[in-house]
mmCIF file of C-alpha atoms in Angstrom:
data_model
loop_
_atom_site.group_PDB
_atom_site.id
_atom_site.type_symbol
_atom_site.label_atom_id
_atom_site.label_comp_id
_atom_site.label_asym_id
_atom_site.label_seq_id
_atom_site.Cartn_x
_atom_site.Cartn_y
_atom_site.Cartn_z
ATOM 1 C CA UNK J 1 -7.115 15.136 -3.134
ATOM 2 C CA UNK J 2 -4.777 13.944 -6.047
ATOM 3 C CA UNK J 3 -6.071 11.134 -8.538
ATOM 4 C CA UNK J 4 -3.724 8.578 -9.793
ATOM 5 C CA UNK J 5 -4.738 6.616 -12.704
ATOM 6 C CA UNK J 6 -2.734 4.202 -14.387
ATOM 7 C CA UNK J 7 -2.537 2.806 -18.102
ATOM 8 C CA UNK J 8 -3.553 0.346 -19.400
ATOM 9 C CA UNK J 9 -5.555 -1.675 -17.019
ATOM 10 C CA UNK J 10 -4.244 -4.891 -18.188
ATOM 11 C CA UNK J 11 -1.187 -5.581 -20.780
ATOM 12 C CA UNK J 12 -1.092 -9.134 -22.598
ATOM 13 C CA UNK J 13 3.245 -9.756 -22.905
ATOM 14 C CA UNK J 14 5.533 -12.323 -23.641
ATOM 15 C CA UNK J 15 9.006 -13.761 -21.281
ATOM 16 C CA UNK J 16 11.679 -10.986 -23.129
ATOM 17 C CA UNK J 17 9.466 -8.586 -24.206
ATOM 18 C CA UNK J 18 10.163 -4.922 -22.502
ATOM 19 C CA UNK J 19 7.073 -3.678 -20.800
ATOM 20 C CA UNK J 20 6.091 0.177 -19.636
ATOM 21 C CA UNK J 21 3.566 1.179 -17.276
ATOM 22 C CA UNK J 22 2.179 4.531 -17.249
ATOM 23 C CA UNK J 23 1.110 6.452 -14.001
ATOM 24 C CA UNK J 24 -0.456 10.157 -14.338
ATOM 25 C CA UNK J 25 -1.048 12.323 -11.219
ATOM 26 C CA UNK J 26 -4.241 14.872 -10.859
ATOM 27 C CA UNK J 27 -1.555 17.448 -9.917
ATOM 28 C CA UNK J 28 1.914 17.594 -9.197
ATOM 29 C CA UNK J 29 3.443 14.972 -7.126
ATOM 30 C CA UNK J 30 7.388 16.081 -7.514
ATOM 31 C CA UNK J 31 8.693 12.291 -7.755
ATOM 32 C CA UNK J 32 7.165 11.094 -4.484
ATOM 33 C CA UNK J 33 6.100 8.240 -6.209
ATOM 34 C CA UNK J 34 6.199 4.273 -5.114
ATOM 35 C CA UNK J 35 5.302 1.328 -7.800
ATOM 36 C CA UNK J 36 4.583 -1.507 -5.799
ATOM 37 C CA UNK J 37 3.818 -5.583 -7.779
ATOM 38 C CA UNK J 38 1.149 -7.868 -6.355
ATOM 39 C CA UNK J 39 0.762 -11.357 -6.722
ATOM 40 C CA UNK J 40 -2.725 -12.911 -6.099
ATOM 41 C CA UNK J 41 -2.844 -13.679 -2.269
ATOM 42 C CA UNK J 42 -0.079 -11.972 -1.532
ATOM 43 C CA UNK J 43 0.654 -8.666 0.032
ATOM 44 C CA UNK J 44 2.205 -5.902 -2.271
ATOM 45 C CA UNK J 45 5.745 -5.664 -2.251
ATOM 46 C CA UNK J 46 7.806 -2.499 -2.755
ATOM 47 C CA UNK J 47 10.049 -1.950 -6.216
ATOM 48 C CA UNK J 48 10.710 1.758 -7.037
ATOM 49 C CA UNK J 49 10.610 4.875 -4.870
ATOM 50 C CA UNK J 50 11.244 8.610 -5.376
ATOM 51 C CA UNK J 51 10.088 7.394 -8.726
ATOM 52 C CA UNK J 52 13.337 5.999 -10.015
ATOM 53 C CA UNK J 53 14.889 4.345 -6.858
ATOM 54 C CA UNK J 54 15.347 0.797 -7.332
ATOM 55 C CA UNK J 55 14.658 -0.866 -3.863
ATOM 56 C CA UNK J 56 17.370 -3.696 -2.454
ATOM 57 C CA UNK J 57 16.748 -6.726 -3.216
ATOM 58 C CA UNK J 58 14.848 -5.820 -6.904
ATOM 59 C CA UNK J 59 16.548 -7.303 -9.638
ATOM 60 C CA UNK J 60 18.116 -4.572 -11.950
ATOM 61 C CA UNK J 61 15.503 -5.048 -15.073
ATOM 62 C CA UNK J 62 12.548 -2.958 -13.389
ATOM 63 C CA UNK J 63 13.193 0.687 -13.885
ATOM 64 C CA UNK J 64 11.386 3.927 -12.841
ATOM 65 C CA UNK J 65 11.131 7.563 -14.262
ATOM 66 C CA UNK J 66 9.390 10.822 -14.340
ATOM 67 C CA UNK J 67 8.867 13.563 -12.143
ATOM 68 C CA UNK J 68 5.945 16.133 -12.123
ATOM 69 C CA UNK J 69 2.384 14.440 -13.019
ATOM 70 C CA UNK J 70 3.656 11.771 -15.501
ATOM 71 C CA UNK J 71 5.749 8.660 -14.649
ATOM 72 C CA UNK J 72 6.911 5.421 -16.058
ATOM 73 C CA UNK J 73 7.251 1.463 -14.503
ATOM 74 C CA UNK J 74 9.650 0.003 -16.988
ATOM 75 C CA UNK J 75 10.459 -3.868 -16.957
ATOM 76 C CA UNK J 76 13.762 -4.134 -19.759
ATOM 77 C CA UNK J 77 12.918 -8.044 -20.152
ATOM 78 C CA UNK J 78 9.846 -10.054 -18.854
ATOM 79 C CA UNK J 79 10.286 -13.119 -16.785
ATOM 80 C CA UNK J 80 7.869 -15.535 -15.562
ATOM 81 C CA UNK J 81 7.971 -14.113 -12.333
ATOM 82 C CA UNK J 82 7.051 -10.465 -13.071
ATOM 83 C CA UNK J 83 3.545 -11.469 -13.975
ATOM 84 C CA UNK J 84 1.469 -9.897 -11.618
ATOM 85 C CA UNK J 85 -0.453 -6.805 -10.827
ATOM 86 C CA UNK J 86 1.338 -3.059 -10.427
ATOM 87 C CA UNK J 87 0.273 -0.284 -8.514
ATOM 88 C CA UNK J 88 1.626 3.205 -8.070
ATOM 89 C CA UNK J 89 1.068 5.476 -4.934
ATOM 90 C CA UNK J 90 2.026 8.857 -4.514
ATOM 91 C CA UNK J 91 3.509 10.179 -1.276
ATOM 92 C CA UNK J 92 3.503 13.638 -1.615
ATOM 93 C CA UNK J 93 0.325 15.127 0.295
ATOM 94 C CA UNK J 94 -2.133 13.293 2.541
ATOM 95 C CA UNK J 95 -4.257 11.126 1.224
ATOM 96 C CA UNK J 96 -1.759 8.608 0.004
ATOM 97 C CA UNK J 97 -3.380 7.380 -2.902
ATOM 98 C CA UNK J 98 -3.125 4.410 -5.453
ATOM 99 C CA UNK J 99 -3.378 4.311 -8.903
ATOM 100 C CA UNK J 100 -5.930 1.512 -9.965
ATOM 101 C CA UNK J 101 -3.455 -0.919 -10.361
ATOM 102 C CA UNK J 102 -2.135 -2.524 -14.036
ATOM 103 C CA UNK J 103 -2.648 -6.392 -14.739
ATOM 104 C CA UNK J 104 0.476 -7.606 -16.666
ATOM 105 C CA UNK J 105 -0.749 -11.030 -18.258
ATOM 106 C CA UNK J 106 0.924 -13.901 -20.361
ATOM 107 C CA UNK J 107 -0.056 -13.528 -23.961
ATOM 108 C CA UNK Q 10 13.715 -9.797 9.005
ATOM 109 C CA UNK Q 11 10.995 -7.645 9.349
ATOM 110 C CA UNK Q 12 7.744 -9.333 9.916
ATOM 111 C CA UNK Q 13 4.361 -7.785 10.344
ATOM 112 C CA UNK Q 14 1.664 -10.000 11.390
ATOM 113 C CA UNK Q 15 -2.253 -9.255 11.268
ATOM 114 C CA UNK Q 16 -4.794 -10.833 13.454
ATOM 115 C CA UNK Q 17 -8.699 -10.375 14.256
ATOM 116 C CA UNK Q 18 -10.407 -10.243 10.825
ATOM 117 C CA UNK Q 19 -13.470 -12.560 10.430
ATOM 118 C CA UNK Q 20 -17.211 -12.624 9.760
ATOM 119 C CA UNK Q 21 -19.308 -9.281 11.229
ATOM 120 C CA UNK Q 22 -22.398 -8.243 10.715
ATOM 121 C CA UNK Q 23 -23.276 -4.396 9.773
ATOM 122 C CA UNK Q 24 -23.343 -2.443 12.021
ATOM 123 C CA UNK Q 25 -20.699 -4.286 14.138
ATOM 124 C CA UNK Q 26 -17.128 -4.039 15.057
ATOM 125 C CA UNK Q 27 -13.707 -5.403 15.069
ATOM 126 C CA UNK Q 28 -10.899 -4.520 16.387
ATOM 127 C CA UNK Q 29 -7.744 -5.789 14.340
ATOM 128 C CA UNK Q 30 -4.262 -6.546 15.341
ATOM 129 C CA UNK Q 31 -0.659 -6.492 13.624
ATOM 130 C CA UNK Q 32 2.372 -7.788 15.500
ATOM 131 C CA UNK Q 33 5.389 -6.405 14.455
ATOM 132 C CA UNK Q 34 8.796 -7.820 15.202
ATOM 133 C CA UNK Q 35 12.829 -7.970 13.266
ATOM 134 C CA UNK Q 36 12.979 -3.764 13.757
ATOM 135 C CA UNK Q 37 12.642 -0.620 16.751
ATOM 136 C CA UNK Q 38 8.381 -0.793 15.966
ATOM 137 C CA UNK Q 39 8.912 2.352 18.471
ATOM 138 C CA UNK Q 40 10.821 4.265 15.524
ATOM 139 C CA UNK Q 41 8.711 3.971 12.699
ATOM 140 C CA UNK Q 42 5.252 5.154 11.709
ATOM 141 C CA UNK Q 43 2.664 2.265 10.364
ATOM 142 C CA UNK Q 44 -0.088 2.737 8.507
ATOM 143 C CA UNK Q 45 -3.750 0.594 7.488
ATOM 144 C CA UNK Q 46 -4.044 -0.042 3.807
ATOM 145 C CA UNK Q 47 -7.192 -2.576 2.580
ATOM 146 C CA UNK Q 48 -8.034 -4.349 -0.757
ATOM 147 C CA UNK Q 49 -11.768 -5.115 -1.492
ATOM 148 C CA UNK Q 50 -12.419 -8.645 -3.131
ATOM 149 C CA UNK Q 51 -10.621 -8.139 -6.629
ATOM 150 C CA UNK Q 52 -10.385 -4.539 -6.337
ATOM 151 C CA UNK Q 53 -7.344 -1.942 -5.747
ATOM 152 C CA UNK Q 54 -5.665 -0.771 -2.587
ATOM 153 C CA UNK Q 55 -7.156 2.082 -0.454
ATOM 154 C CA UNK Q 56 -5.202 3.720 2.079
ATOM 155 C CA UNK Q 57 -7.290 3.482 5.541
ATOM 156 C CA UNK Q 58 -4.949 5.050 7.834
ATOM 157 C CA UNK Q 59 -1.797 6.229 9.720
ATOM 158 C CA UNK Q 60 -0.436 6.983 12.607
ATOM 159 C CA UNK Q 61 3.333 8.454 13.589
ATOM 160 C CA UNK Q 62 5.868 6.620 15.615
ATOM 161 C CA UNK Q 63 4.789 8.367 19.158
ATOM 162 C CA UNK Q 64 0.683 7.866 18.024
ATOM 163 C CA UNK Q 65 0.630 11.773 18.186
ATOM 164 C CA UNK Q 66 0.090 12.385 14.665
ATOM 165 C CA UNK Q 67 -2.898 10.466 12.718
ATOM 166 C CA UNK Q 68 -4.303 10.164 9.488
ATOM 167 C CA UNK Q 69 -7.738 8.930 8.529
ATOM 168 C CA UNK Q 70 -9.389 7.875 4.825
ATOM 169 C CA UNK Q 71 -12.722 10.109 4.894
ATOM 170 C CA UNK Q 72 -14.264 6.714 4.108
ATOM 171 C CA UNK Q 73 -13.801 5.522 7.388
ATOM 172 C CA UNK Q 74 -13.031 8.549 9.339
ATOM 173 C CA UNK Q 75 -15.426 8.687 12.866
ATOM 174 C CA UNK Q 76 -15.477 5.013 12.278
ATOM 175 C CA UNK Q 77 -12.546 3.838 12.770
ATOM 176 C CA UNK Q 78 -9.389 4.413 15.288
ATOM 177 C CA UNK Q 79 -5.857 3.383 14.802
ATOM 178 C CA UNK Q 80 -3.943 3.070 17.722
ATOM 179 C CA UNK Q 81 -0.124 2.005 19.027
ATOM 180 C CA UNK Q 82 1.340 0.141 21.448
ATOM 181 C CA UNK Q 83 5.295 0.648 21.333
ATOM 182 C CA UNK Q 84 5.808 -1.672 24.614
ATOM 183 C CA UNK Q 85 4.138 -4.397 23.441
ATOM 184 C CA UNK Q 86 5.323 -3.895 19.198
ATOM 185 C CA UNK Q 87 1.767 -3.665 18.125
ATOM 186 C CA UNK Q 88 -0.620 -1.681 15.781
ATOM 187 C CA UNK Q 89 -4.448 -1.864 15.968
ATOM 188 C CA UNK Q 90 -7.306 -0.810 13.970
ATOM 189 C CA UNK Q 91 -10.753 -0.836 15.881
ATOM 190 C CA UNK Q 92 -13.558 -0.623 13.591
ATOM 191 C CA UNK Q 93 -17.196 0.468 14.361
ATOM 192 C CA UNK Q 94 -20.245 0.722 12.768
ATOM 193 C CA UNK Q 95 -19.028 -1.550 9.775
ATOM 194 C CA UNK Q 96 -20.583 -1.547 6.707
ATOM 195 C CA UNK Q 97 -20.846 -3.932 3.528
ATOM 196 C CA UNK Q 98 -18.418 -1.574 1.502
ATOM 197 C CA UNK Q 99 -15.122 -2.465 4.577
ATOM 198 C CA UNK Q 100 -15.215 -5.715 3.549
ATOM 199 C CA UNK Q 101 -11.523 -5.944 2.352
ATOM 200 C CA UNK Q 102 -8.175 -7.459 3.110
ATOM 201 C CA UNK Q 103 -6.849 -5.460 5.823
ATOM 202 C CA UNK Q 104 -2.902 -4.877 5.468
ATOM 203 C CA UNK Q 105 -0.607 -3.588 8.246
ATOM 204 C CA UNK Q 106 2.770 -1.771 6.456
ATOM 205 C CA UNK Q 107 5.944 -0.012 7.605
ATOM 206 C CA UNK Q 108 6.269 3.367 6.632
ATOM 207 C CA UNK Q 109 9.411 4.657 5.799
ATOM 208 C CA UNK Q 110 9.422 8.342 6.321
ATOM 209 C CA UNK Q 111 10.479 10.378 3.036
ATOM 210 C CA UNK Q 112 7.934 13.097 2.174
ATOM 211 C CA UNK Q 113 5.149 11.666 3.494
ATOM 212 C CA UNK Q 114 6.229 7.954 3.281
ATOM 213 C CA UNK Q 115 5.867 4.772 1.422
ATOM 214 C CA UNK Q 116 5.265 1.687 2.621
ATOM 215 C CA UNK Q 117 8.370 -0.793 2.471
ATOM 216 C CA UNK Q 118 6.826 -3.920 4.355
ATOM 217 C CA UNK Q 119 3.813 -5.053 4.198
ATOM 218 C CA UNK Q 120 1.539 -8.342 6.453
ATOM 219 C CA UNK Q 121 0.188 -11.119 4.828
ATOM 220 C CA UNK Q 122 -3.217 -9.363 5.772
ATOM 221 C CA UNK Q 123 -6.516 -9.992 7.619
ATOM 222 C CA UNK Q 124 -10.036 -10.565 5.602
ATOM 223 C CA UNK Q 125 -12.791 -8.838 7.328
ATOM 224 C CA UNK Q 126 -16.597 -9.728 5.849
ATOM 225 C CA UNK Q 127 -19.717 -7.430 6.651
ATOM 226 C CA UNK Q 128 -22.678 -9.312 5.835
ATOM 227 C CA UNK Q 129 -25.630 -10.024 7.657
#
């Protein structure tokens, strides 16, 4: 089965500042890779796919990259409404799996 | 709009069972594969299940596998999970999400979720 762990596990960031996620697969993964943000008591909503497609509706400041076993979340400037959790799943082989999910917190 | 809707969670002892529900409506449910997905009490998500758009293709976590049993009905929009012999470690959040089919698929909606509990 492929791992996917994520780093860090939380980030402390201010409104403006630019923000990148890390997401490392066991094993190749191609770029069949989702990042998904949670708010508490909410479901998960989709951002990226295929690693760097941006999903309608997501504003233009989160980003996505990488290919292989190593990929990126990038969020250019923070607003008050990207503070939540992130979580990356890969979707290339059964089990779809989640990374353990990154806290992004006000500092 | 796309709206998935979960039903059926509650209190259940170990041992027990559930069966959960998720109403799907705003898109052809009949076209797309759906899949299970839970969150444990301040924990991560775990893929549970999934099952393709004609039910003849499904997928189980090996956590719940022989436990569990996702299931389809196209006429009626609906997904179901029924879960036996529940233990303390399913209590979760139980999420219902659309899969859209690339590779193996993502998951591009998402239900507000159902909390199951199994305590005695």
């Amino acid at each position: 089965d492929i791992q996917m762990t994520q780093s860090p596990s939380t980030l402390s960031a201010s409104v403006g500042d630019r923000v990148t996620i890390t997401c490392r697969a066991s094993q190749s993964i191609s770029s069949w890779l989702a990042w998904y943000q949670q708010k508490p008591g909410k479901a998960p909503k989709l951002l990226i796919y295929k690693a760097s497609s941006l999903e309608s509706g997501v504003p233009s400041r989160f980003s996505g990259s990488g290919s292989g076993t190593e990929f990126t979340l990038t969020i250019s400037s923070l607003q008050p409404d990207d503070f939540a959790t992130y979580y990356c799943q890969q979707y290339n082989s059964y089990p779809w799996a989640f990374g353990q999910g990154t806290k992004v917190e006000i500092k | 709009q796309v709206q998935l809707v979960e039903s059926g969670g509650g209190l259940v002892k170990p041992g027990g069972s559930l069966r959960l529900s998720c109403a799907a409506s705003g898109f052809t449910f009949s076209d797309y594969y759906m899949s299970w997905i839970r969150q444990a009490p301040g924990k991560g998500l775990e893929w549970v299940s999934y099952i393709s758009s004609s039910g003849s293709t499904i997928y189980y976590a090996d956590s719940v596998k022989g436990r569990f049993t996702i299931s389809r009905d196209n006429a009626k929009n609906s997904l179901y999970l029924q879960m036996n012999s529940l233990r303390a470690e399913d209590t979760a959040v139980y999420y219902c999400a659309r899969v859209r089919l690339e590779r193996r698929g993502y998951f591009d909606y998402w239900g507000q979720g159902t909390l199951v509990t199994v305590s005695s």
